[in-house]
DNA sequence: CTGTTAGCGCTTTCAA
DNA sequence: TTGAAAGCGCTAACAG
């Protein structure tokens, strides 16, 4: 029953092609293709025969060849916040790379930087991106204006993938990023266990109250602290706008106002400003921060930061691109591969 | 200068094909192909012209089409240890999947289980696999016999990729897995910080002294403990053969011999046996173990295990397949994407 | 040293 | 409802 079309390569297994399926079912290539791709216009009895052949031969369609023949090509836009945040810069690079290496289908991805913390601007950017693209990737802002823009665009059939910071109420096709509440809980566990029994006061540092991801982290942190380390309470919540200089100023103020805490959870960017302010007053509380960047790396090595909670920007970018392509081509994604993990970095498991 | 071969799709960018390059350089498709793939037999001045065209047009070869035209197909064997270790079972599944989804080229991967802890058997399996395969993936055993077998096979031109446990002295093409010394150091940090100041005695649980990965973990653990938590010393090293029942027996013996420790680092599998033995004697030291499986999951949730150090079997399998394919086809790999991370799991960041 | 030609496995007109 | 044929972008003989 096995058709050795290459009799001179005895050990290679027979891999059936669509042509083999067609032959076996005694139909043309075109008909076999119609059945395999569930296209209409085939008699039920013929479908039956072809499907039988697929089963018997164990046919699996060659994704690469299909992509080539389809000769599709897509245009998409990625919207990232402007600013000094090094994690965002890294993400932009990785998105570029991921789009180029897309392999099977062609993706032309333009990356646009918009004003973060500014719902109006982001909403506007989303609407305008929809004019020039078939798909959108965006770092979200949880705001009614943004939600409305995403919904309007989605209505048009243009898939929107939220990245890193979700817009949960919107009709975004998919959120690619970590579970930020869980990240906050992890931070609480680390802070609680590292700080030890005597600790009573923790500070939380946020980029902004407008960022869904930071708020979620705060929620998770508060929740886990309350349940597992009730002696530790959140003595202050500080806004640093993801910027080192502004963070330093804000921290200075709080420190001189209510004194040194036992622990600090920096849920946004700008950790070097935090560390500078702490050093200035000679304190060394337990510090847990987010993301591995040129800013945080030396601080972890030196011990100024005790642990880092990170998400892999390379993985996130590849995942966003895969998910968007799947939406664009009607393909499937494997939830498991697209789940972004929360990683914990100690000086001992720093990459490289 | 832009050639709109599809004048009706105005917004799509022009993506040059090899044909465009050939036209631009005024050579045939075949010659352009030779230059782009660095094949010999082209005059220097022609190479120059083609490379110029590649630069000007921004040509990038379409990997999918190339793979299709090459019509290559490979046969490979993966050698995994027999036994009850659930992590290995998971890895086998993921390898299957990764081979099927390889997409661009075809890979026929057979998975063979051999006797672990048995250098003779593994060496023999490697030699015999070389007879029926063009490439080999194997979970290593750091032993002269295995090294010799790998070297002999590599000599034949058959690439061997070591997975999870390396055979560093051999001519394996690549090692896919975590840095196990770093994992040991991470374990030491967690154990040291979680156990607190009063702690003095730690036990280490190994699958076997023959496993390079377990030994490396022990090394890293010992090293970091010595440097950062000198008060904590390794009071016992126990062998459990990666099996719950044997681990329980061994632990029982040690516990009745020298009593309860402040912390246990389980560097191999079989953690449920460890927990059972500890419970039996009413102790609850800090426990750090490896891998997220059906065995360890409930233990982490219940608090019997404090932290898990894990490697992602899905990522490892995909990486091993990619690396092997690259070796087989002479392709390139991106070191960065292939680095396997050490992840730390607390109850708070359990996936799902 | 260079060009021509026939595919790879699949999708897509267009015609029957 | 079905089939024939052209072609996606690239590679691999085989000629010249």
XYZ file of C-alpha atoms (C1' of nucleotides) in Angstrom:
736
model
C 0.000 0.000 0.000
C 2.989 2.274 0.493
C 4.008 4.139 -2.611
C 7.774 4.469 -2.761
C 8.077 7.204 -5.305
C 11.785 7.397 -4.489
C 12.862 3.768 -4.647
C 16.519 4.692 -4.271
C 16.165 6.213 -0.818
C 14.846 3.195 1.001
C 14.953 4.515 4.571
C 13.087 7.747 3.968
C 9.464 7.412 4.917
C 6.739 8.123 2.411
C 5.310 11.571 2.985
C 2.098 11.949 1.016
C 1.383 15.134 -0.889
C -1.936 16.520 -1.949
C -1.288 14.979 -5.345
C -1.141 11.542 -3.734
C -4.403 12.227 -1.987
C -5.993 13.271 -5.267
C -4.739 10.144 -7.036
C -5.939 7.902 -4.241
C -9.400 9.502 -4.248
C -9.451 9.598 -8.033
C -10.171 13.291 -8.236
C -8.158 16.218 -9.512
C -5.673 18.196 -7.477
C -8.069 21.135 -7.414
C -10.867 19.089 -5.916
C -8.609 17.562 -3.304
C -7.515 21.062 -2.419
C -11.111 22.220 -2.075
C -11.905 19.445 0.343
C -8.755 19.789 2.376
C -9.349 23.523 2.760
C -13.069 23.137 3.321
C -13.967 25.228 0.338
C -17.507 24.898 -1.049
C -18.592 23.369 -4.296
C -17.859 19.701 -3.842
C -20.397 16.918 -3.770
C -20.773 15.205 -0.379
C -19.799 11.817 -1.725
C -16.638 13.276 -3.230
C -15.738 14.980 0.038
C -16.146 11.605 1.656
C -13.714 9.939 -0.757
C -11.082 12.619 -0.387
C -11.276 12.626 3.372
C -10.907 8.901 3.369
C -7.746 9.255 1.289
C -6.399 11.871 3.673
C -6.958 9.493 6.544
C -5.500 6.444 4.843
C -2.381 8.219 3.646
C -1.939 10.334 6.739
C -1.746 13.487 4.693
C -0.691 16.738 6.340
C -0.589 19.882 4.326
C 2.791 21.482 3.862
C 2.391 24.922 5.414
C 5.354 26.409 3.588
C 4.160 25.423 0.154
C 0.656 26.621 0.915
C 1.927 29.984 2.060
C 4.035 30.323 -1.045
C 1.201 29.525 -3.380
C -1.198 31.849 -1.597
C 1.243 34.704 -2.202
C -0.309 36.806 0.490
C 1.418 39.745 2.006
C 0.289 41.899 4.896
C 0.837 45.378 6.142
C 0.611 46.070 9.854
C 1.414 48.821 12.305
C 2.766 48.539 15.840
C 2.020 51.399 18.234
C 4.495 51.851 21.075
C 4.816 54.675 23.589
C 7.427 57.333 23.007
C 9.872 58.012 25.828
C 13.056 56.784 27.443
C 11.842 53.409 28.674
C 14.576 50.972 27.555
C 12.258 47.997 27.686
C 10.099 49.593 25.025
C 13.135 50.263 22.857
C 14.092 46.622 23.084
C 10.566 45.565 22.236
C 10.635 47.714 19.098
C 13.822 46.003 17.915
C 12.394 42.587 18.586
C 9.202 43.402 16.699
C 11.213 44.407 13.683
C 13.163 41.199 13.811
C 10.114 39.019 14.361
C 8.359 40.545 11.360
C 11.377 39.981 9.132
C 11.824 36.384 10.177
C 8.149 35.619 9.728
C 9.218 33.094 7.126
C 6.030 31.626 5.826
C 4.120 34.745 4.863
C 5.339 38.259 4.314
C 4.634 40.900 6.890
C 5.446 44.531 6.426
C 5.419 46.028 9.900
C 5.885 49.728 10.593
C 6.563 50.778 14.144
C 5.086 54.074 15.307
C 5.819 55.777 18.609
C 2.970 57.733 20.197
C 2.527 59.692 23.388
C 1.986 57.256 26.179
C -0.167 58.222 29.142
C -2.312 60.090 26.615
C -5.522 58.260 25.720
C -6.516 60.848 23.135
C -3.303 60.439 21.232
C -3.301 56.668 21.341
C -6.935 56.486 20.244
C -6.174 58.796 17.370
C -3.105 56.789 16.407
C -5.104 53.582 16.353
C -7.769 55.096 14.114
C -5.211 56.491 11.736
C -3.181 53.267 11.665
C -6.318 51.449 10.585
C -6.223 53.482 7.384
C -2.881 52.153 6.265
C -2.765 48.690 7.771
C -4.564 45.377 7.788
C -3.627 44.675 11.386
C -2.501 46.557 14.491
C -0.317 45.727 17.459
C -0.488 48.203 20.331
C 0.679 48.672 23.872
C -2.632 49.543 25.420
C -3.990 52.172 27.748
C -7.075 51.164 29.673
C -9.280 54.098 28.826
C -12.748 54.493 27.289
C -11.354 56.494 24.392
C -8.854 53.804 23.547
C -11.448 51.100 23.996
C -13.756 52.918 21.608
C -11.027 53.317 19.017
C -10.107 49.646 19.171
C -13.752 48.625 18.914
C -14.313 50.866 15.921
C -11.276 49.485 14.159
C -12.121 45.895 15.032
C -15.560 46.511 13.596
C -13.881 47.173 10.239
C -12.358 43.711 10.394
C -8.898 44.910 11.319
C -7.529 42.764 14.154
C -5.897 44.562 17.063
C -3.466 42.734 19.325
C -2.711 44.349 22.667
C 0.822 43.938 23.879
C 2.292 44.161 27.385
C -0.550 46.319 28.704
C -4.060 45.127 27.935
C -7.287 46.952 27.177
C -9.511 44.251 28.610
C -12.884 45.850 27.910
C -12.143 46.252 24.209
C -12.647 43.952 21.266
C -8.895 43.402 20.874
C -8.303 40.034 19.255
C -5.776 38.842 21.780
C -3.615 40.102 24.626
C 0.050 39.168 24.472
C 1.798 39.744 27.751
C 2.159 38.508 31.261
C -0.557 38.164 33.870
C 0.188 41.351 35.760
C -1.804 40.488 38.847
C 0.236 37.332 39.168
C 3.398 39.392 38.734
C 2.284 41.587 41.635
C 1.693 38.510 43.770
C 5.135 37.185 42.934
C 6.595 40.535 43.945
C 4.762 40.290 47.248
C 6.095 36.789 47.899
C 9.640 37.832 47.183
C 9.409 41.024 49.193
C 7.741 39.224 52.064
C 10.195 36.378 52.243
C 13.300 38.426 51.566
C 12.432 41.169 54.050
C 11.806 38.717 56.843
C 9.602 38.802 59.917
C 10.459 42.239 61.276
C 9.333 44.126 58.192
C 6.242 46.320 58.418
C 6.326 48.994 55.714
C 6.419 48.645 51.928
C 6.289 51.326 49.229
C 4.955 50.731 45.760
C 6.259 52.701 42.811
C 4.057 53.042 39.739
C 4.585 54.588 36.315
C 1.085 55.946 36.322
C -2.369 55.129 37.613
C -3.528 55.158 33.999
C -1.589 52.046 33.060
C -3.588 48.867 33.337
C -0.501 46.707 33.747
C 0.859 48.742 36.645
C -2.491 48.851 38.375
C -2.882 45.117 38.009
C 0.523 44.595 39.547
C -0.453 46.802 42.466
C -3.655 44.830 42.934
C -1.852 41.522 42.948
C 0.794 42.851 45.272
C -1.730 44.205 47.736
C -3.749 41.032 47.601
C -0.869 38.645 48.266
C 0.643 40.867 50.923
C -2.650 41.001 52.774
C -3.145 37.264 52.681
C 0.370 36.024 53.283
C 2.331 38.777 54.961
C -0.260 40.768 56.873
C 2.396 42.449 58.983
C 3.686 44.240 55.891
C 1.537 47.126 54.809
C 1.660 49.460 51.859
C 2.749 52.744 53.408
C 2.926 54.750 50.182
C 2.128 54.563 46.490
C 4.361 56.783 44.387
C 4.020 57.802 40.717
C 7.268 58.077 38.756
C 6.062 58.221 35.124
C 8.469 55.465 34.069
C 11.278 57.965 34.122
C 14.362 57.861 36.336
C 14.577 61.576 37.063
C 10.913 62.006 37.936
C 11.020 58.855 40.010
C 13.959 60.129 42.015
C 12.214 63.411 42.786
C 9.013 61.719 43.817
C 10.806 59.188 46.024
C 12.873 61.869 47.716
C 9.755 63.667 48.693
C 8.083 60.632 50.151
C 11.206 59.518 51.991
C 11.629 62.862 53.658
C 7.941 62.883 54.473
C 7.431 59.470 56.031
C 10.885 57.888 56.227
C 12.557 54.723 54.979
C 10.470 51.611 54.258
C 11.499 47.982 54.744
C 10.772 47.128 51.140
C 10.003 48.779 47.827
C 8.169 47.243 44.885
C 8.907 49.156 41.732
C 6.082 48.139 39.419
C 7.086 50.458 36.548
C 10.325 51.664 35.000
C 12.796 54.203 36.421
C 14.382 52.018 39.090
C 17.697 53.846 38.958
C 15.963 56.978 40.268
C 14.533 54.952 43.100
C 17.912 53.519 44.000
C 19.529 56.960 43.879
C 16.948 58.357 46.275
C 17.373 55.434 48.661
C 21.162 55.739 48.598
C 20.989 59.415 49.303
C 19.271 58.705 52.584
C 21.461 55.719 53.356
C 18.688 53.164 53.306
C 18.768 49.672 51.850
C 15.331 48.114 51.929
C 14.515 45.015 49.936
C 13.868 46.141 46.358
C 11.968 44.196 43.730
C 11.640 45.764 40.280
C 10.596 44.883 36.715
C 12.397 44.152 33.449
C 16.018 43.469 32.648
C 17.488 46.495 30.886
C 20.714 48.466 30.822
C 19.225 50.418 33.684
C 18.336 47.533 35.985
C 21.105 45.075 35.106
C 23.904 46.775 37.074
C 21.564 47.393 39.977
C 20.779 43.705 40.272
C 24.445 42.792 40.032
C 25.417 45.315 42.687
C 22.685 44.173 45.019
C 20.769 47.461 44.968
C 17.892 45.473 43.520
C 17.221 42.102 45.122
C 15.111 40.532 42.428
C 13.731 41.421 39.035
C 10.449 40.262 37.588
C 10.805 40.090 33.840
C 9.017 39.247 30.632
C 10.998 38.222 27.569
C 10.623 40.942 24.921
C 11.845 38.600 22.183
C 9.194 36.067 23.019
C 6.547 38.752 23.297
C 7.381 40.245 19.927
C 7.408 36.877 18.166
C 4.180 35.950 19.848
C 2.458 39.210 18.895
C 3.501 38.734 15.290
C 2.367 35.101 15.221
C -0.971 35.939 16.786
C -1.538 38.804 14.370
C -0.635 36.647 11.388
C -3.012 33.982 12.592
C -5.790 36.556 12.811
C -4.940 37.855 9.352
C -4.795 34.471 7.669
C -7.438 32.707 9.685
C -4.834 30.321 11.030
C -4.723 28.680 14.417
C -2.451 29.492 17.332
C -1.285 27.248 20.118
C -2.319 28.951 23.338
C 0.435 27.180 25.147
C 3.241 28.556 23.042
C 1.802 32.059 23.212
C 1.564 32.278 26.967
C 4.143 34.778 28.201
C 5.834 33.638 31.347
C 6.692 35.682 34.373
C 10.344 35.164 35.046
C 12.174 35.873 38.254
C 15.754 36.995 37.947
C 18.261 36.855 40.765
C 21.922 37.728 40.292
C 22.484 33.989 39.921
C 20.363 33.449 36.867
C 21.114 36.566 34.909
C 21.311 35.596 31.252
C 24.729 35.647 29.572
C 12.979 52.941 -9.312
C 10.212 51.015 -7.625
C 8.706 48.252 -9.694
C 5.013 47.912 -8.971
C 4.374 44.525 -10.418
C 0.949 44.595 -8.776
C -0.328 48.044 -9.799
C -3.752 47.386 -8.289
C -2.526 46.988 -4.721
C -0.943 50.395 -4.294
C -0.130 50.298 -0.597
C 1.758 47.029 -0.607
C 5.481 47.554 -0.595
C 7.664 46.124 -3.300
C 9.330 42.974 -2.077
C 12.100 41.990 -4.471
C 12.553 38.382 -5.519
C 15.663 36.704 -6.777
C 14.316 37.233 -10.268
C 14.339 40.978 -9.699
C 17.905 40.775 -8.499
C 18.884 38.824 -11.609
C 17.185 41.327 -13.882
C 18.807 44.246 -12.129
C 22.268 42.678 -12.355
C 21.597 41.508 -15.903
C 22.411 37.888 -15.193
C 20.325 34.734 -15.178
C 18.348 33.461 -12.239
C 20.857 30.658 -11.783
C 23.797 32.997 -11.485
C 22.001 35.219 -9.029
C 21.203 32.110 -7.020
C 24.865 31.074 -7.044
C 25.973 34.413 -5.689
C 23.277 34.696 -3.073
C 24.069 31.212 -1.796
C 27.811 31.680 -2.053
C 28.221 28.803 -4.450
C 31.437 28.680 -6.478
C 31.861 29.217 -10.185
C 31.066 32.884 -10.674
C 33.468 35.565 -11.869
C 34.396 38.156 -9.242
C 33.051 41.023 -11.286
C 29.720 39.248 -11.697
C 29.519 38.552 -7.981
C 30.083 42.237 -7.472
C 27.201 43.182 -9.754
C 24.781 40.759 -8.167
C 25.679 41.819 -4.649
C 25.164 45.397 -5.648
C 21.698 44.511 -6.911
C 20.924 42.690 -3.666
C 21.919 45.801 -1.741
C 20.060 48.248 -3.902
C 16.845 46.257 -3.930
C 17.090 45.110 -0.341
C 16.629 41.509 -1.356
C 16.072 38.874 1.314
C 15.691 35.291 0.308
C 12.364 33.684 1.024
C 13.198 30.833 3.372
C 9.985 28.952 2.681
C 10.424 28.898 -1.059
C 14.050 27.862 -0.718
C 13.143 24.999 1.559
C 10.462 23.849 -0.813
C 12.746 23.885 -3.814
C 15.486 22.058 -1.955
C 13.059 19.233 -1.282
C 15.220 17.932 1.490
C 13.926 15.605 4.100
C 15.725 14.355 7.144
C 15.586 11.409 9.439
C 16.691 11.848 13.007
C 16.585 9.949 16.262
C 16.066 11.309 19.773
C 17.436 9.235 22.636
C 15.718 9.716 25.979
C 16.088 7.771 29.204
C 13.500 5.150 30.045
C 11.791 5.406 33.417
C 9.032 7.168 35.267
C 10.390 10.707 35.177
C 7.398 12.805 34.065
C 9.573 15.614 32.799
C 11.109 13.237 30.289
C 7.692 12.089 29.161
C 6.678 15.666 28.549
C 9.874 16.295 26.636
C 9.156 13.330 24.373
C 5.731 14.745 23.512
C 7.150 18.160 22.815
C 9.841 16.704 20.568
C 7.217 14.935 18.524
C 5.251 18.114 18.158
C 8.269 20.240 17.330
C 9.317 17.844 14.586
C 5.847 17.834 13.052
C 5.523 21.592 13.085
C 8.963 22.077 11.630
C 7.211 23.665 8.672
C 9.975 24.620 6.344
C 11.738 21.316 5.928
C 10.556 17.835 6.689
C 11.915 16.051 9.684
C 11.155 12.469 10.487
C 12.033 12.068 14.152
C 11.869 8.756 15.979
C 12.061 8.806 19.727
C 13.874 5.929 21.419
C 14.003 5.295 25.155
C 17.199 3.779 26.513
C 18.456 2.807 29.928
C 19.531 5.941 31.698
C 22.346 5.784 34.240
C 23.922 3.176 31.920
C 26.779 4.574 29.829
C 27.225 1.317 27.940
C 23.636 1.275 26.803
C 23.545 4.914 25.813
C 26.815 4.651 23.890
C 25.485 1.634 22.072
C 22.199 3.387 21.310
C 24.034 6.364 19.868
C 26.151 4.165 17.619
C 23.162 2.233 16.406
C 21.059 5.345 15.868
C 23.796 6.672 13.613
C 23.035 3.799 11.266
C 19.475 4.851 10.621
C 19.594 8.608 11.051
C 21.233 11.708 9.688
C 21.136 13.478 13.027
C 20.813 12.623 16.707
C 19.351 14.355 19.739
C 20.277 12.823 23.075
C 19.975 13.440 26.767
C 23.598 12.953 27.684
C 25.551 11.051 30.293
C 28.951 12.461 31.091
C 31.005 9.332 30.637
C 34.034 8.391 28.521
C 32.077 5.676 26.729
C 29.360 8.090 25.740
C 31.890 10.723 24.773
C 33.639 8.223 22.549
C 30.406 7.173 20.891
C 29.423 10.768 20.189
C 32.854 11.541 18.812
C 32.798 8.508 16.547
C 29.387 9.418 15.220
C 30.289 13.076 14.791
C 33.324 11.945 12.833
C 30.915 10.423 10.312
C 29.367 13.827 9.800
C 26.257 13.057 11.819
C 25.505 15.966 14.131
C 24.654 15.167 17.727
C 22.745 17.650 19.862
C 22.851 17.111 23.612
C 19.678 17.978 25.427
C 19.067 18.841 29.097
C 22.227 17.061 30.280
C 25.416 17.856 28.414
C 28.439 15.763 27.484
C 30.831 18.679 27.524
C 34.023 16.817 26.565
C 32.454 15.391 23.415
C 32.163 16.730 19.917
C 28.407 17.253 20.239
C 27.352 20.048 17.907
C 25.430 21.989 20.489
C 24.035 21.704 23.992
C 20.397 22.673 24.425
C 19.485 23.151 28.046
C 19.915 25.360 31.036
C 23.160 26.345 32.710
C 22.959 23.869 35.550
C 25.609 25.497 37.721
C 23.601 28.695 37.575
C 20.497 26.717 38.511
C 22.327 25.399 41.564
C 23.289 28.930 42.547
C 19.714 30.078 42.184
C 18.641 27.220 44.422
C 21.194 28.327 47.001
C 19.928 31.907 46.916
C 16.350 30.829 47.363
C 17.138 28.338 50.089
C 19.385 30.828 51.873
C 16.951 33.701 51.796
C 13.845 31.643 52.489
C 15.357 29.695 55.359
C 16.550 32.812 57.112
C 19.394 33.513 59.501
C 18.990 30.656 61.927
C 19.427 27.917 59.347
C 22.551 25.753 59.456
C 21.932 22.423 57.708
C 20.940 21.687 54.103
C 20.501 18.353 52.329
C 20.987 17.883 48.625
C 19.085 15.221 46.746
C 20.515 13.923 43.482
C 19.246 11.492 40.860
C 22.697 10.075 40.449
C 26.323 11.099 40.606
C 26.626 10.011 36.981
C 24.415 12.788 35.678
C 26.320 15.833 34.575
C 23.338 18.142 35.053
C 22.769 17.053 38.638
C 26.445 17.327 39.500
C 26.606 20.790 37.995
C 23.634 21.848 40.070
C 25.347 20.532 43.181
C 28.512 22.447 42.305
C 26.658 25.692 41.799
C 24.662 25.163 44.960
C 27.736 24.483 47.041
C 29.571 27.407 45.543
C 26.850 29.993 46.170
C 26.078 28.670 49.614
C 29.721 28.945 50.590
C 30.042 32.473 49.349
C 26.740 33.961 50.369
C 25.309 31.860 53.165
C 28.350 30.403 54.923
C 26.303 29.499 57.966
C 24.393 26.941 55.906
C 26.308 23.791 55.213
C 25.557 20.722 53.168
C 24.976 18.062 55.782
C 24.121 15.231 53.409
C 24.014 14.322 49.724
C 21.431 11.682 48.939
C 20.931 9.645 45.732
C 17.326 8.945 44.748
C 17.659 7.738 41.131
C 14.993 10.173 39.939
C 12.365 7.870 41.356
C 9.870 8.739 44.080
C 9.955 5.388 45.869
C 13.719 5.094 45.948
C 14.019 8.709 47.026
C 11.666 8.152 49.924
C 13.633 5.172 51.169
C 16.932 6.962 50.898
C 15.642 10.066 52.650
C 14.094 8.067 55.466
C 17.406 6.495 56.162
C 19.290 9.772 56.247
C 16.653 11.473 58.369
C 16.740 8.769 60.979
C 20.510 8.856 60.868
C 21.255 12.534 61.231
C 17.904 14.221 61.762
C 15.883 16.967 60.132
C 17.642 19.671 58.067
C 16.645 23.338 57.731
C 16.495 23.093 53.959
C 16.501 20.536 51.166
C 17.545 21.113 47.577
C 16.153 18.402 45.361
C 18.331 18.606 42.255
C 16.767 15.609 40.496
C 13.291 14.135 40.163
C 11.309 12.203 42.774
C 10.310 15.117 44.994
C 7.129 13.449 46.164
C 9.204 10.756 47.863
C 11.196 13.449 49.593
C 8.064 15.196 50.817
C 6.586 11.924 52.060
C 9.691 11.167 54.083
C 9.745 14.666 55.559
C 6.067 14.496 56.487
C 6.502 11.163 58.140
C 8.926 12.725 60.570
C 6.897 15.897 60.975
C 9.486 18.230 59.555
C 8.956 21.177 57.216
C 12.269 22.530 56.044
C 12.486 24.907 53.114
C 12.318 22.786 49.962
C 13.487 23.832 46.520
C 13.071 21.341 43.688
C 13.202 21.109 39.894
C 10.650 20.953 37.070
C 6.928 21.505 36.969
C 5.198 18.154 36.543
C 2.108 16.385 37.789
C 4.300 15.279 40.663
C 5.592 18.664 41.774
C 2.626 20.863 40.902
C 0.417 19.911 43.850
C 3.380 20.047 46.188
C 4.103 23.648 45.238
C 0.458 24.582 45.611
C 0.210 22.949 49.026
C 3.376 24.609 50.223
C 5.331 21.380 50.673
C 7.716 22.767 48.079
C 8.632 26.432 48.451
C 10.025 27.091 45.001
C 10.580 25.229 41.774
C 13.398 25.795 39.341
C 12.177 24.896 35.888
C 13.133 24.722 32.262
C 10.464 24.869 29.581
C 10.292 21.489 27.818
C 8.403 22.982 24.881
C 11.075 25.554 24.310
C 13.803 22.976 24.732
C 12.272 20.602 22.228
C 11.710 23.299 19.623
C 15.208 24.561 20.174
C 16.763 21.109 19.833
C 14.907 20.551 16.573
C 15.862 23.962 15.205
C 19.488 23.493 16.128
C 19.590 20.041 14.587
C 17.955 21.251 11.391
C 20.450 24.085 11.194
C 23.296 21.593 11.523
C 21.704 19.367 8.895
C 21.076 22.122 6.381
C 24.045 24.315 7.136
C 21.731 27.070 8.273
C 22.326 29.628 10.958
C 20.820 29.784 14.424
C 20.241 32.781 16.637
C 22.078 32.039 19.882
C 19.753 34.353 21.695
C 16.587 32.522 20.776
C 18.158 29.184 21.608
C 19.270 30.043 25.106
C 17.150 28.133 27.581
C 16.179 30.200 30.579
C 16.140 29.121 34.163
C 12.734 29.945 35.503
C 11.735 30.249 39.112
C 8.227 29.203 40.005
C 6.443 30.240 43.162
C 2.809 29.399 43.842
C 2.055 32.913 42.562
C 3.385 32.487 39.068
C 2.275 28.976 38.312
C 1.173 28.851 34.688
C -2.565 28.459 33.988
C 31.774 30.750 -16.012
C 26.757 31.259 -17.294
C 22.034 30.222 -18.861
C 17.791 27.158 -19.600
C 14.564 24.381 -17.796
C 11.983 21.535 -14.865
C 10.166 21.063 -10.768
C 9.091 21.421 -4.948
C 3.610 21.188 -2.909
C 0.092 23.994 -2.975
C -3.511 27.602 -4.536
C -6.000 29.861 -8.033
C -7.975 31.294 -12.147
C -10.580 29.778 -16.033
C -13.075 26.577 -18.661
C -15.832 22.653 -19.104
C -19.470 20.124 -9.438
C -15.012 19.198 -11.453
C -10.519 19.580 -13.980
C -6.367 21.645 -16.512
C -2.883 24.669 -16.224
C -0.181 28.488 -14.615
C 2.690 30.053 -11.153
C 4.464 31.425 -5.978
C 10.194 32.082 -5.170
C 13.731 29.281 -5.202
C 17.071 25.283 -6.334
C 19.183 21.770 -9.167
C 20.366 19.349 -12.977
C 22.133 19.834 -17.552
C 23.830 22.279 -21.378
C 26.595 25.466 -23.519
